[in-house]
mmCIF file of C-alpha atoms in Angstrom:
data_model
loop_
_atom_site.group_PDB
_atom_site.id
_atom_site.type_symbol
_atom_site.label_atom_id
_atom_site.label_comp_id
_atom_site.label_asym_id
_atom_site.label_seq_id
_atom_site.Cartn_x
_atom_site.Cartn_y
_atom_site.Cartn_z
ATOM 1 C CA UNK A 27 34.281 170.490 39.377
ATOM 2 C CA UNK A 28 36.956 169.581 42.310
ATOM 3 C CA UNK A 29 38.066 173.280 43.971
ATOM 4 C CA UNK A 30 41.216 173.631 45.391
ATOM 5 C CA UNK A 31 40.478 174.944 49.211
ATOM 6 C CA UNK A 32 42.376 178.637 47.847
ATOM 7 C CA UNK A 33 39.860 179.171 45.051
ATOM 8 C CA UNK A 34 38.039 178.711 47.246
ATOM 9 C CA UNK A 35 38.716 180.507 50.756
ATOM 10 C CA UNK A 36 38.368 183.564 48.793
ATOM 11 C CA UNK A 37 34.434 183.076 47.247
ATOM 12 C CA UNK A 38 32.802 181.252 50.023
ATOM 13 C CA UNK A 39 32.647 183.133 53.747
ATOM 14 C CA UNK A 40 31.712 180.071 55.166
ATOM 15 C CA UNK A 41 30.008 176.700 55.177
ATOM 16 C CA UNK A 42 26.689 178.577 55.318
ATOM 17 C CA UNK A 43 27.109 179.911 51.694
ATOM 18 C CA UNK A 44 28.159 176.556 50.203
ATOM 19 C CA UNK A 45 25.132 175.357 51.374
ATOM 20 C CA UNK A 46 23.011 177.907 50.064
ATOM 21 C CA UNK A 47 25.253 177.495 46.263
ATOM 22 C CA UNK A 48 24.260 173.645 46.585
ATOM 23 C CA UNK A 49 25.541 170.034 47.611
ATOM 24 C CA UNK A 50 28.119 170.028 45.210
ATOM 25 C CA UNK A 51 29.866 173.576 45.396
ATOM 26 C CA UNK A 52 29.725 172.134 49.238
ATOM 27 C CA UNK A 53 31.126 168.710 48.118
ATOM 28 C CA UNK A 54 33.221 170.556 46.041
ATOM 29 C CA UNK A 55 35.486 171.690 49.314
ATOM 30 C CA UNK A 56 35.295 168.357 50.836
ATOM 31 C CA UNK A 57 36.549 166.515 48.596
ATOM 32 C CA UNK A 58 39.257 169.605 48.914
ATOM 33 C CA UNK A 59 39.550 169.968 52.429
ATOM 34 C CA UNK A 60 40.347 166.075 52.127
ATOM 35 C CA UNK A 61 43.108 165.489 49.167
ATOM 36 C CA UNK A 62 46.491 165.688 49.564
ATOM 37 C CA UNK A 63 49.319 164.727 52.164
ATOM 38 C CA UNK A 64 47.339 166.294 55.142
ATOM 39 C CA UNK A 65 46.408 164.218 58.158
ATOM 40 C CA UNK A 66 42.323 164.694 56.700
ATOM 41 C CA UNK A 67 43.360 162.470 54.412
ATOM 42 C CA UNK A 68 42.075 159.590 56.384
ATOM 43 C CA UNK A 69 38.727 161.118 56.274
ATOM 44 C CA UNK A 70 39.074 161.184 51.577
ATOM 45 C CA UNK A 71 35.754 158.158 51.553
ATOM 46 C CA UNK A 72 33.614 160.264 53.525
ATOM 47 C CA UNK A 73 31.015 160.811 51.469
ATOM 48 C CA UNK A 74 29.052 164.789 52.371
ATOM 49 C CA UNK A 75 25.057 164.527 52.111
ATOM 50 C CA UNK A 76 23.497 167.010 53.230
ATOM 51 C CA UNK A 77 24.273 170.720 54.937
ATOM 52 C CA UNK A 78 22.093 173.139 56.054
ATOM 53 C CA UNK A 79 22.342 175.967 58.942
ATOM 54 C CA UNK A 80 24.343 174.201 61.705
ATOM 55 C CA UNK A 81 23.644 170.732 60.809
ATOM 56 C CA UNK A 82 26.022 168.044 58.986
ATOM 57 C CA UNK A 83 25.120 164.173 57.847
ATOM 58 C CA UNK A 84 27.789 162.034 56.532
ATOM 59 C CA UNK A 85 28.020 158.716 55.055
ATOM 60 C CA UNK A 86 31.069 156.160 54.865
ATOM 61 C CA UNK A 87 31.866 152.531 54.473
ATOM 62 C CA UNK A 88 34.287 151.249 57.047
ATOM 63 C CA UNK A 89 37.534 150.010 55.249
ATOM 64 C CA UNK A 90 41.065 147.933 55.770
ATOM 65 C CA UNK A 91 42.332 151.711 56.251
ATOM 66 C CA UNK A 92 39.673 153.085 59.296
ATOM 67 C CA UNK A 93 40.133 149.159 61.469
ATOM 68 C CA UNK A 94 41.693 148.215 64.649
ATOM 69 C CA UNK A 95 43.392 145.201 65.248
ATOM 70 C CA UNK A 96 40.111 144.193 66.514
ATOM 71 C CA UNK A 97 39.041 144.338 63.251
ATOM 72 C CA UNK A 98 36.340 147.314 63.931
ATOM 73 C CA UNK A 99 36.173 150.939 63.110
ATOM 74 C CA UNK A 100 38.757 152.426 64.907
ATOM 75 C CA UNK A 101 38.769 154.781 67.993
ATOM 76 C CA UNK A 102 41.420 157.307 67.172
ATOM 77 C CA UNK A 103 39.470 157.716 63.283
ATOM 78 C CA UNK A 104 35.782 157.895 64.626
ATOM 79 C CA UNK A 105 37.417 160.571 67.179
ATOM 80 C CA UNK A 106 38.492 162.048 63.839
ATOM 81 C CA UNK A 107 35.387 162.264 62.201
ATOM 82 C CA UNK A 108 33.288 163.834 65.451
ATOM 83 C CA UNK A 109 36.314 166.091 64.780
ATOM 84 C CA UNK A 110 36.264 167.768 61.775
ATOM 85 C CA UNK A 111 31.565 166.601 61.079
ATOM 86 C CA UNK A 112 30.946 168.828 63.715
ATOM 87 C CA UNK A 113 33.460 171.255 62.631
ATOM 88 C CA UNK A 114 31.629 172.144 59.390
ATOM 89 C CA UNK A 115 28.026 171.780 60.803
ATOM 90 C CA UNK A 116 29.459 174.193 63.368
ATOM 91 C CA UNK A 117 30.889 176.716 60.606
ATOM 92 C CA UNK A 118 27.603 176.184 58.486
ATOM 93 C CA UNK A 119 26.104 178.738 60.109
ATOM 94 C CA UNK A 120 26.474 183.295 58.911
ATOM 95 C CA UNK A 121 28.066 183.996 62.480
ATOM 96 C CA UNK A 122 30.793 181.260 63.021
ATOM 97 C CA UNK A 123 34.462 182.436 62.266
ATOM 98 C CA UNK A 124 37.037 179.709 62.228
ATOM 99 C CA UNK A 125 38.854 178.801 65.795
ATOM 100 C CA UNK A 126 39.960 175.761 68.032
ATOM 101 C CA UNK A 127 39.060 172.614 69.172
ATOM 102 C CA UNK A 128 38.900 173.755 73.273
ATOM 103 C CA UNK A 129 37.247 170.730 73.956
ATOM 104 C CA UNK A 130 36.093 166.902 72.631
ATOM 105 C CA UNK A 131 34.839 164.295 74.050
ATOM 106 C CA UNK A 132 33.549 160.551 72.796
ATOM 107 C CA UNK A 133 31.693 157.576 74.103
ATOM 108 C CA UNK A 134 32.586 154.468 72.613
ATOM 109 C CA UNK A 135 29.615 152.420 72.910
ATOM 110 C CA UNK A 136 29.220 149.585 69.055
ATOM 111 C CA UNK A 137 31.616 148.470 66.740
ATOM 112 C CA UNK A 138 31.619 148.850 63.004
ATOM 113 C CA UNK A 139 33.015 146.051 61.100
ATOM 114 C CA UNK A 140 34.740 146.128 57.667
ATOM 115 C CA UNK A 141 32.080 146.805 55.202
ATOM 116 C CA UNK A 142 29.194 148.060 56.733
ATOM 117 C CA UNK A 143 27.888 152.112 56.011
ATOM 118 C CA UNK A 144 28.186 154.789 58.890
ATOM 119 C CA UNK A 145 25.806 157.731 58.687
ATOM 120 C CA UNK A 146 27.931 161.063 60.702
ATOM 121 C CA UNK A 147 25.020 163.514 62.206
ATOM 122 C CA UNK A 148 26.598 166.128 63.895
ATOM 123 C CA UNK A 149 24.502 169.378 64.941
ATOM 124 C CA UNK A 150 25.803 172.538 66.903
ATOM 125 C CA UNK A 151 23.594 173.360 69.285
ATOM 126 C CA UNK A 152 24.904 176.018 70.340
ATOM 127 C CA UNK A 153 26.345 178.771 68.806
ATOM 128 C CA UNK A 154 28.299 181.963 71.656
ATOM 129 C CA UNK A 155 29.814 184.362 71.614
ATOM 130 C CA UNK A 156 33.312 182.637 71.443
ATOM 131 C CA UNK A 157 32.204 178.584 72.019
ATOM 132 C CA UNK A 158 30.429 177.051 70.019
ATOM 133 C CA UNK A 159 29.122 173.249 71.126
ATOM 134 C CA UNK A 160 27.560 171.281 68.677
ATOM 135 C CA UNK A 161 27.152 166.916 69.311
ATOM 136 C CA UNK A 162 27.486 164.087 66.904
ATOM 137 C CA UNK A 163 25.413 160.393 66.660
ATOM 138 C CA UNK A 164 27.832 157.974 64.275
ATOM 139 C CA UNK A 165 25.597 155.230 63.529
ATOM 140 C CA UNK A 166 25.464 151.883 61.470
ATOM 141 C CA UNK A 167 23.380 151.701 58.372
ATOM 142 C CA UNK A 168 22.286 148.708 58.379
ATOM 143 C CA UNK A 169 20.974 148.635 61.704
ATOM 144 C CA UNK A 170 20.534 152.424 62.503
ATOM 145 C CA UNK A 171 22.686 151.271 66.522
ATOM 146 C CA UNK A 172 24.412 154.724 67.628
ATOM 147 C CA UNK A 173 28.432 153.352 67.569
ATOM 148 C CA UNK A 174 29.963 156.226 69.646
ATOM 149 C CA UNK A 175 28.367 159.784 70.675
ATOM 150 C CA UNK A 176 30.363 162.593 70.804
ATOM 151 C CA UNK A 177 31.028 166.349 72.504
ATOM 152 C CA UNK A 178 32.882 169.728 70.431
ATOM 153 C CA UNK A 179 33.922 172.404 72.198
ATOM 154 C CA UNK A 180 35.357 175.107 70.250
ATOM 155 C CA UNK A 181 36.387 178.360 70.356
ATOM 156 C CA UNK A 182 35.104 180.624 67.263
ATOM 157 C CA UNK A 183 35.206 184.007 68.856
#
């Protein structure tokens, strides 16, 4: 079933708790986060595939709404994927507390075209007292080529 963010907020303290409860529970929160009228709705076609401590994997088929004028995955959406999916990887840790981004960078290496499935893999590589550091690799499923590499630093203390 699909949960609203407010319903889950009082029950689950972190993404790591959702991982313990099962991937379907985590998918329910993901759907709640990307539904509605706020900006995260641009990610409504992203599917949560796997979630474990410090790691998350998602997939998405590039659709017309994700394209730039050149007909490839828009850089702004790529940056949003890096931001959002890496935040989940950071929050999938028992010590993490929600915070704000302090740095976000994306290197765009290859194009992804309409109809191509992409894999988004994020990992929290260090969780300190006040800062967390994550990396993201976005790959085309068809040939495993890297489309973009992202780095995200987030205040968590």
